[in-house]
Structures are given as structure tokens and as C-alpha cells.
mmCIF file of C-alpha atoms and ligand atoms in Angstrom:
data_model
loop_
_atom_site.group_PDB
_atom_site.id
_atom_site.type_symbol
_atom_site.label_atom_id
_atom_site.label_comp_id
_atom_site.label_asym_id
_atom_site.label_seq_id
_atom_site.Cartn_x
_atom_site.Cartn_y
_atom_site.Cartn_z
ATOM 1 C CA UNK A 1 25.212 0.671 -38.387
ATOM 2 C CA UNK A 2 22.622 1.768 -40.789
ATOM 3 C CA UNK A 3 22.431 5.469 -40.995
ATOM 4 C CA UNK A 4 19.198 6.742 -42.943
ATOM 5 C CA UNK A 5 17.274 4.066 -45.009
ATOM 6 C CA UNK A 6 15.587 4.174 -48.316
ATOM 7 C CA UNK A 7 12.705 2.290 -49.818
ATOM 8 C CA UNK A 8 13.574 -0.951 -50.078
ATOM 9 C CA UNK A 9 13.890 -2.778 -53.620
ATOM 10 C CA UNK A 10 13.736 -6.460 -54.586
ATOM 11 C CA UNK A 11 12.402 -8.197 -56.912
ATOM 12 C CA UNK A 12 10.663 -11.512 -57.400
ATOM 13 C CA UNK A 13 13.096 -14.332 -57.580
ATOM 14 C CA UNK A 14 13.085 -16.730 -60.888
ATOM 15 C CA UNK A 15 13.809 -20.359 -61.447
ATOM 16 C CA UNK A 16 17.662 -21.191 -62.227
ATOM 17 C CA UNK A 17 16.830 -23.049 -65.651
ATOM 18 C CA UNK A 18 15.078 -20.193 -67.146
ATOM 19 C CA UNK A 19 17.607 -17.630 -66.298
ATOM 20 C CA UNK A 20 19.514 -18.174 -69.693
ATOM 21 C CA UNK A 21 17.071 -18.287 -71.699
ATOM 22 C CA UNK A 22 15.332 -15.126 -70.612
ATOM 23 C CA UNK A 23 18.829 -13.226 -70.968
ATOM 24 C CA UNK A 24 18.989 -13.939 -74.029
ATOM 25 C CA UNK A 25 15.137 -12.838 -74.886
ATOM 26 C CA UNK A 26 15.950 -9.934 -72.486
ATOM 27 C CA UNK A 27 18.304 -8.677 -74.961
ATOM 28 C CA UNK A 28 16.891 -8.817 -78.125
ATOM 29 C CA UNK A 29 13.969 -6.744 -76.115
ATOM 30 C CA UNK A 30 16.550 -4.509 -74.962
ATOM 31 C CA UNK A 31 17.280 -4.283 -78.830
ATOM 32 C CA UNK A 32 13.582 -2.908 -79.524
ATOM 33 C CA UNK A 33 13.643 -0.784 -76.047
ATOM 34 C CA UNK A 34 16.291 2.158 -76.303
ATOM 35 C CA UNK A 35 14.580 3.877 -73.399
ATOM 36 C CA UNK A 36 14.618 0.261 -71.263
ATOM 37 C CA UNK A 37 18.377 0.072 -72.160
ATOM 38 C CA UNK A 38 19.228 3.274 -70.992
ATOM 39 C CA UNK A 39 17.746 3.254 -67.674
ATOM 40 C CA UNK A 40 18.722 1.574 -64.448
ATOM 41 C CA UNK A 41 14.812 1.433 -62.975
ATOM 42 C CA UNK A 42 14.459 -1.092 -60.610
ATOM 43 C CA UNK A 43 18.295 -1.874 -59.901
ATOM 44 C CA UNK A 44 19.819 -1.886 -56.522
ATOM 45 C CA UNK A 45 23.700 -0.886 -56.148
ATOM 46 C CA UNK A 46 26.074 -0.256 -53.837
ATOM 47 C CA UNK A 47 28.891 2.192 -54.356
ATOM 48 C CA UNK A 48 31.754 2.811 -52.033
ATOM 49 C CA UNK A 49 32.887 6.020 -50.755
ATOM 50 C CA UNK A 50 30.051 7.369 -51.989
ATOM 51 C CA UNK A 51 30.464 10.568 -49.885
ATOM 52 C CA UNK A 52 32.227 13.028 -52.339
ATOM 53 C CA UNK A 53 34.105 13.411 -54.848
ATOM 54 C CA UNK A 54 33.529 10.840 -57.638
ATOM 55 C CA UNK A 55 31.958 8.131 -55.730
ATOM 56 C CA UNK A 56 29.511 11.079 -54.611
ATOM 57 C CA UNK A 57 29.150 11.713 -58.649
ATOM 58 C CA UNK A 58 28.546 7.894 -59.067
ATOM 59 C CA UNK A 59 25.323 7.922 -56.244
ATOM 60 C CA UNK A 60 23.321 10.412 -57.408
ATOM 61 C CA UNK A 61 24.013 9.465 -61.832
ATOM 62 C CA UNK A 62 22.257 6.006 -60.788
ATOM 63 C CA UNK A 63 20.027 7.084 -58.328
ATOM 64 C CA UNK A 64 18.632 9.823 -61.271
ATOM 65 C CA UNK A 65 18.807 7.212 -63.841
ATOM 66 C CA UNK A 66 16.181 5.302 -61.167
ATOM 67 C CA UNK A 67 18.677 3.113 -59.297
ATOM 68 C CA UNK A 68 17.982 2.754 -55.898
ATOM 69 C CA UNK A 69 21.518 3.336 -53.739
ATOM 70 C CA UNK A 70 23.755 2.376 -50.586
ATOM 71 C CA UNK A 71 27.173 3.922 -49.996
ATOM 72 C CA UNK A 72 29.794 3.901 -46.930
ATOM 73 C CA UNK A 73 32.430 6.260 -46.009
ATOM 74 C CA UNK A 74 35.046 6.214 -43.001
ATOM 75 C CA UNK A 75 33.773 10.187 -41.657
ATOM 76 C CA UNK A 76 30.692 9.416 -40.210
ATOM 77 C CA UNK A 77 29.923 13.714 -40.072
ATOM 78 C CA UNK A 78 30.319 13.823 -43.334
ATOM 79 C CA UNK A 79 28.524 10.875 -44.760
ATOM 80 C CA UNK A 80 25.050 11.766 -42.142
ATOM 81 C CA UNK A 81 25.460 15.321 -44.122
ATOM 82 C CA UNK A 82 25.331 13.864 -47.523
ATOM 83 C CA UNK A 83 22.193 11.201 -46.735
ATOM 84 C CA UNK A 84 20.367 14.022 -44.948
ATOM 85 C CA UNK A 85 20.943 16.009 -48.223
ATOM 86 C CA UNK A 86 19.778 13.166 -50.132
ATOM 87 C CA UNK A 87 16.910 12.533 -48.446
ATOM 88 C CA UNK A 88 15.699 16.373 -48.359
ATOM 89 C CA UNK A 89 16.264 15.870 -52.144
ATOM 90 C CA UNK A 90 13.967 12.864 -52.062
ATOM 91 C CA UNK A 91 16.712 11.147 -53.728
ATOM 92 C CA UNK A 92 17.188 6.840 -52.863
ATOM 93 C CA UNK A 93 20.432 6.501 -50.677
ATOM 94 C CA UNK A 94 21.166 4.924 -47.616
ATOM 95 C CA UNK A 95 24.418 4.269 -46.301
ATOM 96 C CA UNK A 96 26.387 3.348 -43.012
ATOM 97 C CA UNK A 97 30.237 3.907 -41.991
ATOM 98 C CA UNK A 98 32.548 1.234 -43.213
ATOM 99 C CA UNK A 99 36.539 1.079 -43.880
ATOM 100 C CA UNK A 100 36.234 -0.873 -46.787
ATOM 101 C CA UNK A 101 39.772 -1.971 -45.897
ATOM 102 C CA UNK A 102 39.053 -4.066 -42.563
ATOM 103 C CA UNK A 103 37.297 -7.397 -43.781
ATOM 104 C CA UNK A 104 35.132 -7.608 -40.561
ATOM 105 C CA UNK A 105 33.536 -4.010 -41.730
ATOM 106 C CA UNK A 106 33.327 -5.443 -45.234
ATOM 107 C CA UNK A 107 31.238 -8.145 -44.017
ATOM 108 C CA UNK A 108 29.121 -5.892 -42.093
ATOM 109 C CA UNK A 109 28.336 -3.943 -44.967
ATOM 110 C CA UNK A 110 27.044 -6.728 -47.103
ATOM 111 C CA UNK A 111 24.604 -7.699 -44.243
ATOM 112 C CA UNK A 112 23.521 -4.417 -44.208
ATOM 113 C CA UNK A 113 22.881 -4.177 -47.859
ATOM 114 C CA UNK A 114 21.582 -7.961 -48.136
ATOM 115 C CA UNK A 115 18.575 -6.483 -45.432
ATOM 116 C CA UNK A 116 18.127 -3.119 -47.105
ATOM 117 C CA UNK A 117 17.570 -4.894 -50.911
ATOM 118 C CA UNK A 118 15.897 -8.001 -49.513
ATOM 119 C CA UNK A 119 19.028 -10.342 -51.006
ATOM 120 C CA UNK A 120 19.644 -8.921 -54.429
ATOM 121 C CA UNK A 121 22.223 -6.147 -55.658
ATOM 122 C CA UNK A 122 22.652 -5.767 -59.140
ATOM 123 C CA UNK A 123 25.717 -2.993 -59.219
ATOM 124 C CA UNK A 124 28.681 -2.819 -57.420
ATOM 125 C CA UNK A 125 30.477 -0.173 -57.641
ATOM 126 C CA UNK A 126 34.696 -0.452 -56.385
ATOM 127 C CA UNK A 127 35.389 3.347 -56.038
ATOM 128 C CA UNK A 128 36.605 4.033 -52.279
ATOM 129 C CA UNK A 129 40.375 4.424 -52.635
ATOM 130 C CA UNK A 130 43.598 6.687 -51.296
ATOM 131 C CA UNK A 131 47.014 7.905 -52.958
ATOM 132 C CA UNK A 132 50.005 8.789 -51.261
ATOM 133 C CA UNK A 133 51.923 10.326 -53.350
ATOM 134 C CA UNK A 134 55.304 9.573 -52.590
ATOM 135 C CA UNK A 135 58.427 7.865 -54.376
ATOM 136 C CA UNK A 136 59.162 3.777 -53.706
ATOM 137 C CA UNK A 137 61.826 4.742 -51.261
ATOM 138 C CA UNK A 138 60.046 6.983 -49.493
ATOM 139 C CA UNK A 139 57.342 4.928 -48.869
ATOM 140 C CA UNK A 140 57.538 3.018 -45.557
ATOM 141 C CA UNK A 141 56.053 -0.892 -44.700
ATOM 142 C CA UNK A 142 52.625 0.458 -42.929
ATOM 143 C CA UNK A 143 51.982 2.666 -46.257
ATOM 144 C CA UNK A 144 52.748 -0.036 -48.135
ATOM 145 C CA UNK A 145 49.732 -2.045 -46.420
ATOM 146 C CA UNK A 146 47.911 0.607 -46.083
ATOM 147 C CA UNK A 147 47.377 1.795 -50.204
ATOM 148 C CA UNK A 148 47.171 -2.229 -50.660
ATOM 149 C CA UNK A 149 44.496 -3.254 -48.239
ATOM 150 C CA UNK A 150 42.047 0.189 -48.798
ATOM 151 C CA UNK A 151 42.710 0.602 -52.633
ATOM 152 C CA UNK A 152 43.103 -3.324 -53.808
ATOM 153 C CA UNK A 153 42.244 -6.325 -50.990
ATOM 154 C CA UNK A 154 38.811 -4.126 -50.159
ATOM 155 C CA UNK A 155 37.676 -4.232 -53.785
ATOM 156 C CA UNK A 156 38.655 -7.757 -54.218
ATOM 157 C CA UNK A 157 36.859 -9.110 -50.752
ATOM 158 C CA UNK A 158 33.942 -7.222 -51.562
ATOM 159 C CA UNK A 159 33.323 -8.831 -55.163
ATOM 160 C CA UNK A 160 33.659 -12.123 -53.082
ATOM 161 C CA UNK A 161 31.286 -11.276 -51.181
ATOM 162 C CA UNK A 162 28.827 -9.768 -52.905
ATOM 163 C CA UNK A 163 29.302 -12.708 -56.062
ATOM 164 C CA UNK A 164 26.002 -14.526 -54.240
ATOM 165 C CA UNK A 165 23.874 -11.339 -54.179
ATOM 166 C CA UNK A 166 25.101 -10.275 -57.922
ATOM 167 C CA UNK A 167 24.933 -13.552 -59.067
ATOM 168 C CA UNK A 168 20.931 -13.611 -57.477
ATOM 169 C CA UNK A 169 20.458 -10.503 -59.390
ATOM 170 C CA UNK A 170 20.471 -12.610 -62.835
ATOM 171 C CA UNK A 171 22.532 -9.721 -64.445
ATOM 172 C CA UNK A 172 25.239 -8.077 -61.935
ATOM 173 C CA UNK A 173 27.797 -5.704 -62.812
ATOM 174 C CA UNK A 174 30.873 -4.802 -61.092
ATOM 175 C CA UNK A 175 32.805 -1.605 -61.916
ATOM 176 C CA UNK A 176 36.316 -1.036 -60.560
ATOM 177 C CA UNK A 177 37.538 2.927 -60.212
ATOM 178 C CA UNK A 178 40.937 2.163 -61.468
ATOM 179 C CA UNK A 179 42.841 4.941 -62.293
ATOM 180 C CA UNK A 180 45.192 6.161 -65.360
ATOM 181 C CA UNK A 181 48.288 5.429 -62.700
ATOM 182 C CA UNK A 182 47.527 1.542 -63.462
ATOM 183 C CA UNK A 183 48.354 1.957 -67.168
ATOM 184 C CA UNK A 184 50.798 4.744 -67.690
ATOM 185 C CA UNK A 185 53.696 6.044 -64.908
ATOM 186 C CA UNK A 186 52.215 8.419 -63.067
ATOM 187 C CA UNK A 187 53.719 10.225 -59.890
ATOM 188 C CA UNK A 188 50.806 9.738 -57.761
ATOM 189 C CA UNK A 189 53.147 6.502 -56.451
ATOM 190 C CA UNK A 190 53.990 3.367 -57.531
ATOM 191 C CA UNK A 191 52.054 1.493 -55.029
ATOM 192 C CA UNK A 192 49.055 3.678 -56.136
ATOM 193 C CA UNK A 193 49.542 2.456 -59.482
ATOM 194 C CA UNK A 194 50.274 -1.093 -58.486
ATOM 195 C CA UNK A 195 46.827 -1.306 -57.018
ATOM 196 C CA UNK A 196 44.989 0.302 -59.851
ATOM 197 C CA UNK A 197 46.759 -2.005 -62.491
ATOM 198 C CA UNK A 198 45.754 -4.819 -60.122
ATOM 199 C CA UNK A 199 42.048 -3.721 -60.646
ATOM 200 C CA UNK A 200 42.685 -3.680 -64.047
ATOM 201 C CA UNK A 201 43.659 -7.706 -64.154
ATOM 202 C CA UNK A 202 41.217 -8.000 -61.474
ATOM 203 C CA UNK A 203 38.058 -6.869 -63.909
ATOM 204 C CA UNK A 204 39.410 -9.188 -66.751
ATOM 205 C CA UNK A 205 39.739 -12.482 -64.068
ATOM 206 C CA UNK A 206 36.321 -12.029 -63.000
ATOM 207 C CA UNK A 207 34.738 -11.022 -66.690
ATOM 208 C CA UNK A 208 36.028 -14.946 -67.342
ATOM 209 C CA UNK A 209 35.135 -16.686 -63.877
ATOM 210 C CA UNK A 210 31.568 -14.992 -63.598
ATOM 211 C CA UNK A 211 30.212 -14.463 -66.926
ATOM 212 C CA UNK A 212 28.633 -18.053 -66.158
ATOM 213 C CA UNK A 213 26.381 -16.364 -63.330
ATOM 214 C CA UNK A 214 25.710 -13.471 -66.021
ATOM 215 C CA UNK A 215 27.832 -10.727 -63.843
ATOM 216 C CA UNK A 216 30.186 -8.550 -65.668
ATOM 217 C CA UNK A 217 33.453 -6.826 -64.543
ATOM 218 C CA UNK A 218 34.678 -3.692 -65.959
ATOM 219 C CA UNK A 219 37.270 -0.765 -64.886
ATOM 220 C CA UNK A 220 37.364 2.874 -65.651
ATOM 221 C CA UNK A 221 40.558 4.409 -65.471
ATOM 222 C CA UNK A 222 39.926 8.556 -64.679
ATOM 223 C CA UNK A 223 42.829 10.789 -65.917
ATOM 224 C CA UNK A 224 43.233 13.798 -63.097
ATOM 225 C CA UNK A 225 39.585 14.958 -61.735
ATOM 226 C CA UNK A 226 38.702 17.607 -59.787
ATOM 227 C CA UNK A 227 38.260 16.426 -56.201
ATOM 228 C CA UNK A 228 39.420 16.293 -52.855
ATOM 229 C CA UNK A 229 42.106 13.566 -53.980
ATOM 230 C CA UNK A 230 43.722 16.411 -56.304
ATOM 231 C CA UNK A 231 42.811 19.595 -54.589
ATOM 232 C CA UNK A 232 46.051 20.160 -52.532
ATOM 233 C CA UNK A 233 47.780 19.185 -55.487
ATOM 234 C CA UNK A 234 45.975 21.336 -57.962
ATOM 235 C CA UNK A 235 47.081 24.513 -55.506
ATOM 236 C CA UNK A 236 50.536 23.934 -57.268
ATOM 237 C CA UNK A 237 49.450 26.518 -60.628
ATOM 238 C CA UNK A 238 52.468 25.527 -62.270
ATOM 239 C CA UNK A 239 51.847 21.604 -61.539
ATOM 240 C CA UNK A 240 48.414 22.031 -62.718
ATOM 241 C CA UNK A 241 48.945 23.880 -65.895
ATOM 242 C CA UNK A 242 51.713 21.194 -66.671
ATOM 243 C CA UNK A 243 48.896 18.466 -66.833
ATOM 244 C CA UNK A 244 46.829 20.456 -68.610
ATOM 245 C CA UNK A 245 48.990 21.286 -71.650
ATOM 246 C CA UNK A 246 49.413 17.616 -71.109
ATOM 247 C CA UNK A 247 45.776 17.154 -72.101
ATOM 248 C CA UNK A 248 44.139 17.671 -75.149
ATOM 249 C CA UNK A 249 41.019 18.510 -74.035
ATOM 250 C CA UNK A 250 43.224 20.923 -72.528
ATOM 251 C CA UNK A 251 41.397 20.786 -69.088
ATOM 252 C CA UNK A 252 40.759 18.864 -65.723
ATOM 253 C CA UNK A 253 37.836 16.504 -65.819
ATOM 254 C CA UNK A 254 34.546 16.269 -63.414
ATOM 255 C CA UNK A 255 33.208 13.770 -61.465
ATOM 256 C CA UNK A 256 30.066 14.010 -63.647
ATOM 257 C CA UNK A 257 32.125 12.819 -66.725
ATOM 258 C CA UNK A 258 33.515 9.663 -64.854
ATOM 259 C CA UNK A 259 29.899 8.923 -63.045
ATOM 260 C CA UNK A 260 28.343 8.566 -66.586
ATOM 261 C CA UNK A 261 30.324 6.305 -68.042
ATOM 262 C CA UNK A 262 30.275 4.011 -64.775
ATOM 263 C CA UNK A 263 26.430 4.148 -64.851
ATOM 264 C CA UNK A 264 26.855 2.994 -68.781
ATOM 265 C CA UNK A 265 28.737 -0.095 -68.114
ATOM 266 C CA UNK A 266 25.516 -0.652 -65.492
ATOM 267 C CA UNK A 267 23.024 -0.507 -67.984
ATOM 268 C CA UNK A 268 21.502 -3.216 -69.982
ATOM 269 C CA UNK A 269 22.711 -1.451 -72.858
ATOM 270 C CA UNK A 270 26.320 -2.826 -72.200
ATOM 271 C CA UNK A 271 24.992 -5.793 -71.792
ATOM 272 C CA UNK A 272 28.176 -7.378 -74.068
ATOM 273 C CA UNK A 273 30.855 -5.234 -72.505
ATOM 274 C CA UNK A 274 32.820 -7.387 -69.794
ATOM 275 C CA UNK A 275 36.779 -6.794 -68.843
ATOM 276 C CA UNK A 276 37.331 -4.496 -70.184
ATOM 277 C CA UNK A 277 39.184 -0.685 -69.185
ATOM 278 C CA UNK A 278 37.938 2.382 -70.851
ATOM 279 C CA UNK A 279 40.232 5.084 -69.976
ATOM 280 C CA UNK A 280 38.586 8.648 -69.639
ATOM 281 C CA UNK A 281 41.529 11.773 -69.105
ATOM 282 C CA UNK A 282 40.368 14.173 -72.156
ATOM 283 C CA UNK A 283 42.942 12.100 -74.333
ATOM 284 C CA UNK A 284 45.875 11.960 -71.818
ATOM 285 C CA UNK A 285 47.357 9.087 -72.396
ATOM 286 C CA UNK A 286 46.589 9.003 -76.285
ATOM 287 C CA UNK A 287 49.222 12.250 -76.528
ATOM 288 C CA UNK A 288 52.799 11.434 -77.728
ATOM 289 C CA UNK A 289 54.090 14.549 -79.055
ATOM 290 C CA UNK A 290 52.161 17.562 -80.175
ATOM 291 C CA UNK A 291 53.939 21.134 -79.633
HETATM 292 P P1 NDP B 301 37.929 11.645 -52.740
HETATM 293 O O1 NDP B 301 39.006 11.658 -51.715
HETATM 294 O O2 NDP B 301 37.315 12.923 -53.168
HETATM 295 O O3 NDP B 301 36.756 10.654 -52.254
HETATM 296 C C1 NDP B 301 37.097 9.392 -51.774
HETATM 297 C C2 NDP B 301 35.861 8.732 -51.185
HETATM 298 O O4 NDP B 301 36.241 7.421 -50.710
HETATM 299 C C3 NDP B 301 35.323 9.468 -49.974
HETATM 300 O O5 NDP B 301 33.940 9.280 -49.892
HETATM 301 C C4 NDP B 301 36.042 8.784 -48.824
HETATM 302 O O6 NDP B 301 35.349 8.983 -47.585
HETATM 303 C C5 NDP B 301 35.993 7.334 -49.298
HETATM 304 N N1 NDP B 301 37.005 6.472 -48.689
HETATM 305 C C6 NDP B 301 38.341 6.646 -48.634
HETATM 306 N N2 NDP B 301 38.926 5.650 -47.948
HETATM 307 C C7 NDP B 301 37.929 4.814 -47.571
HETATM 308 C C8 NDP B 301 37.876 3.619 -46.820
HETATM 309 N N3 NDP B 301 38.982 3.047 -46.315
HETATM 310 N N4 NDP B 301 36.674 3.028 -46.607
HETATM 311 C C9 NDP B 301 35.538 3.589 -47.109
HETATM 312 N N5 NDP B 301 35.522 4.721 -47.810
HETATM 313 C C10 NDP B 301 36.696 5.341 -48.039
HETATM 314 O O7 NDP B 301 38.577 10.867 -53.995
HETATM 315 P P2 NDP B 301 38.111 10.743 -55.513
HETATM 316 O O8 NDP B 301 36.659 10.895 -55.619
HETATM 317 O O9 NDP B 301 39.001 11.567 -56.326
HETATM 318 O O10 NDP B 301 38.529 9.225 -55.782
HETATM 319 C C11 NDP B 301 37.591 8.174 -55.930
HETATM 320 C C12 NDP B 301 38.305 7.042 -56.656
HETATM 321 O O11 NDP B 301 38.732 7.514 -57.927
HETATM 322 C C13 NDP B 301 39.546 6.529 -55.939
HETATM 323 O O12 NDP B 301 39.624 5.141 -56.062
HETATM 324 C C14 NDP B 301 40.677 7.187 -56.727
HETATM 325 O O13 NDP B 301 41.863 6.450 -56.663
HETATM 326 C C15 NDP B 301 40.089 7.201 -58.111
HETATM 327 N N6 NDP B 301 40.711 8.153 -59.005
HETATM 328 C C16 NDP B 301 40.640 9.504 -58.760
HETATM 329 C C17 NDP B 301 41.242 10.389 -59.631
HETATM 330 C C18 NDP B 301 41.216 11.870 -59.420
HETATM 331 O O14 NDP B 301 41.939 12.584 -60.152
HETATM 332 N N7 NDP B 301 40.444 12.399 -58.490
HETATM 333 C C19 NDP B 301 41.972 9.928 -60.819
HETATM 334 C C20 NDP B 301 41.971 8.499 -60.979
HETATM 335 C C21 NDP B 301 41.354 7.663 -60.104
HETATM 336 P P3 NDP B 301 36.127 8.915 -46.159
HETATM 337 O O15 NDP B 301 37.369 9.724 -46.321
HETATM 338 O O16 NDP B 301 35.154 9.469 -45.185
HETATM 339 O O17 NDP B 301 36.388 7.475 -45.916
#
């Protein structure tokens, strides 16, 4: 179900053989064109729960940048909210309600955004994920299924199937929201950071498989940020002081400061950036032992 729609954006399809060679001419242009290479005009993308928090962040960096955007959420309330505010900002989002981890909703989606950008999507944006933050034995089977299927299986279906729209796109790029909890032990749960170490692999598979249909995978691993995911556990002063003597930058981070490096690795100028993980906690993980 489409909610509120945007302008629609396509663009005019070219033959197969020239593709290469105009990627390559493409970036030597790209070269002479700073302003071209930091710009997303004229790209479509679709971003997953894309109602708050960082995926919220993530919508409106590309859509300023001159993206044109779909998102999906589970809370229908909340998501009409956010497009209506959208729209009275004139901004270019559309969305429907999806839960990214039931495939027959998956598929749904990427009807709905093959009809809304006429067959092409050049970003797609894996950032729709849960944590539950408990211990391996206190996590039960359903849990289990639960972190895997919304945080891992939905971000793996939904690259298959949006490879033939990406792939249309003549440069597609697919960013995973992975998490510092897929590189370091984290308590947010070891099945939490299973699945973002999974996305991790995931974006280095896919860098090899599809750099021959000129789409790049890459994942950004956020240290703790200040949303909804972390608020209840932010209320604990003590915890929250903890992680920030942990940090260097001595702080938590912003949505804004993970949205801009995801709309980075969407721009033509990281055009020769593919599976790779760039890890963004205000130096985190880089801290062995200062007093
Ligand atoms: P929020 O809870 O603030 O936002 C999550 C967004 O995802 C919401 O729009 C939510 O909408 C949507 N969502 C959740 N489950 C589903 C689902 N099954 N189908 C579709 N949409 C869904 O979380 P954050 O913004 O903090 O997290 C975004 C991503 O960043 C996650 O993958 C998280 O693991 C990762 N991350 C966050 C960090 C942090 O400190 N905040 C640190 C490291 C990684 P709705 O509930 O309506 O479905």
C-alpha cells in the first residue's frame, strides 16, 4: 500500500555494450566535476525504516543532496506523520508499511518502488533493524528468529531483489547499517552482533559478485547514537557516562553524522569504494588504554 507519492524519477534507458565504456568516461568527468560528484541529483533510493531515528537521518541527507526517496516502516501512524511532514516540507519521499522481515512484504515493496521510479533504483539503503539486548542464554528460539530474519535475511532478500533494478541503474549502490556489535563484543547481544557481522561479509560477497553489473556494496558500522534504539538505555546515567569515557570524542553520536557518510558511499565520488566497513563511534573501537 502506497502511502503519499512523490514525483516520479527515471531515466532514459542505454544500450548494454556502451554501459562500460561510459563508466569509465563518467569518471574521469566526475574527476573534472567536484560539484557533479558530490551530489545525488537525479538518483532514486530506497531506504528502510526510514521513519526515525537514523534511517529518518538517511531520507532527508539524500533527499537534500537531490535524491528522490521511498522508505517503509512497520507503525503505519507514525510513518503517515513523517511523509505528511515531508511533503509540507516539499521534500521527495514516499513510502508504504512493510516488515522488511516477511519476504511476501519484501516483494511488495519492490513492486511498489519498481512503479514509483519507473524500473530503476540506484541506492539501497539496508538500515531497518532491532536489538534485544539480552545474554545467549537468555535469549529464547522465537528471538533467535526474530533478530535473524528482521536484522539479516531482510537485508539479504532485498539486495536479491532489488540486484535487477540496481543493476538497470548502470551504477547501484547498496549500503548495509551494520553496527560496531559486528566487529567488537558489545552487550547489545550476541545475536545482534551475529547479524551485523553477517552484513559485514555480506557487503564484501556482493562488492565481488556485482561489481560486473557496476553495483557496489558497502557497510557502516555506527558506534552508540542517539535514538530510539538507545534511549531507554541511555536513562541509565551511569551506563551512559561509562560509554562515553569510553569514547574519545568523549560523546554520543547523531544520526546526522551516520546519514552523511551513507549518502558518501552513494555518490559518484566513491565511485572506487566497494566492501568495504567504515566504522564511525567518535574513535570507540580505536581506544585501548588511555587513563
Ligand atoms: P530506531 O529504532 O530509532 O529506528 C528503527 C527504524 O527501523 C524505524 O523506522 C522502525 O520503524 C524501522 N523498523 C524496525 N523494524 C522494522 C521492520 N521489521 N520492518 C521495517 N522497518 C522496521 O533505530 P536506529 O535508528 O537507532 O537504528 C537504525 C539501524 O542502525 C539499525 O539497523 C540499528 O541496528 C543500527 N545501529 C544503531 C545504533 C544506535 O546506537 N542507535 C548503533 C549501531 C547500529 P517501525 O518500528 O515502525 O518498524
Amino acid at each position: 500500500m502506497s502511502l503519499v507519492s512523490a514525483v516520479p524519477t527515471n531515466q532514459a534507458g542505454v544500450p548494454a555494450s556502451k554501459k562500460v565504456a561510459m563508466s569509465v568516461t563518467s569518471a574521469r568527468e566526475n574527476v573534472r566535476d567536484p560539484a557533479g560528484r558530490w551530489s545525488l541529483r537525479g538518483k532514486t533510493a530506497l531506504v528502510t525504516g526510514g521513519s526515525r531515528g537514523i534511517g529518518r537521518a538517511v531520507v532527508e541527507e539524500l533527499v537534500a543532496l537531490g535524491a528522490a526517496v521511498y522508505t517503509c516502516s512497520c507503525d503505519e501512524e507514525e510513518l503517515i506523520e513523517r511523509l505528511k511532514q515531508w511533503q509540507a516540507m516539499d521534500l521527495r519521499v514516499a513510502g508504504s508499511v512493510c516488515d522488511v522481515s516477511v519476504q511476501e512484504q519484501r516483494e511488495r515493496l519492490l513492486r511498489e518502488v519498481a512503479d514509483h521510479f519507473g524500473g530503476k533504483l540506484d541506492i539501497l539503503v539496508n538500515n531497518a533493524g532491532i536489538a534485544i539486548r539480552k545474554s545467549a542464554l537468555e535469549h529464547s528460539v522465537e528471538e533467535y528468529s526474530f533478530v535473524m530474519a528482521t536484522n539479516l535475511e531482510s537485508a539479504y532478500h532485498l539486495c536479491l531483489l532489488a540486484h535487477p533494478l540496481l543493476k538497470a541503474s548502470g551504477s547501484g549502490s547498496i549500503v548495509f547499517v551494520s553496527s560496531i556489535a559486528g566487529v567488537v563484543g558489545l552487550f547489545s547481544g550476541p545475536i545482534y552482533g551475529m547479524t551485523k557481522a553477517s552484513l559485514i561479509q555480506l557487503a564484501k560477497n556482493l562488492a565481488c559478485e556485482w561489481a560486473k553489473d557496476n553495483i557496489r556494496t558497502n557497510s557502516v558500522a555506527p558506534g552508540y547514537i542517539s535514538t530510539s534504539l538507545t534511549e531507554q538505555m541511555f536513562s541509565d546515567k551511569e551506563l551512559k557516562d561509562n560509554v562515553m569515557r569510553r569514547t574519545p570524542i568523549r560523546r554520543i553520536g547523531e544520526p546526522e553524522e551516520i546519514s552523511s557518510l551513507i549518502a558518501f558511499l552513494c555518490m559518484s565520488g566513491s565511485t572506487y569504494i566497494t566492501g568495504q566497513t567504515i566504522l564511525v563511534d567518535g574513535g570507540m573501537t580505536i581506544n585501548g588504554f588511555y587513563p
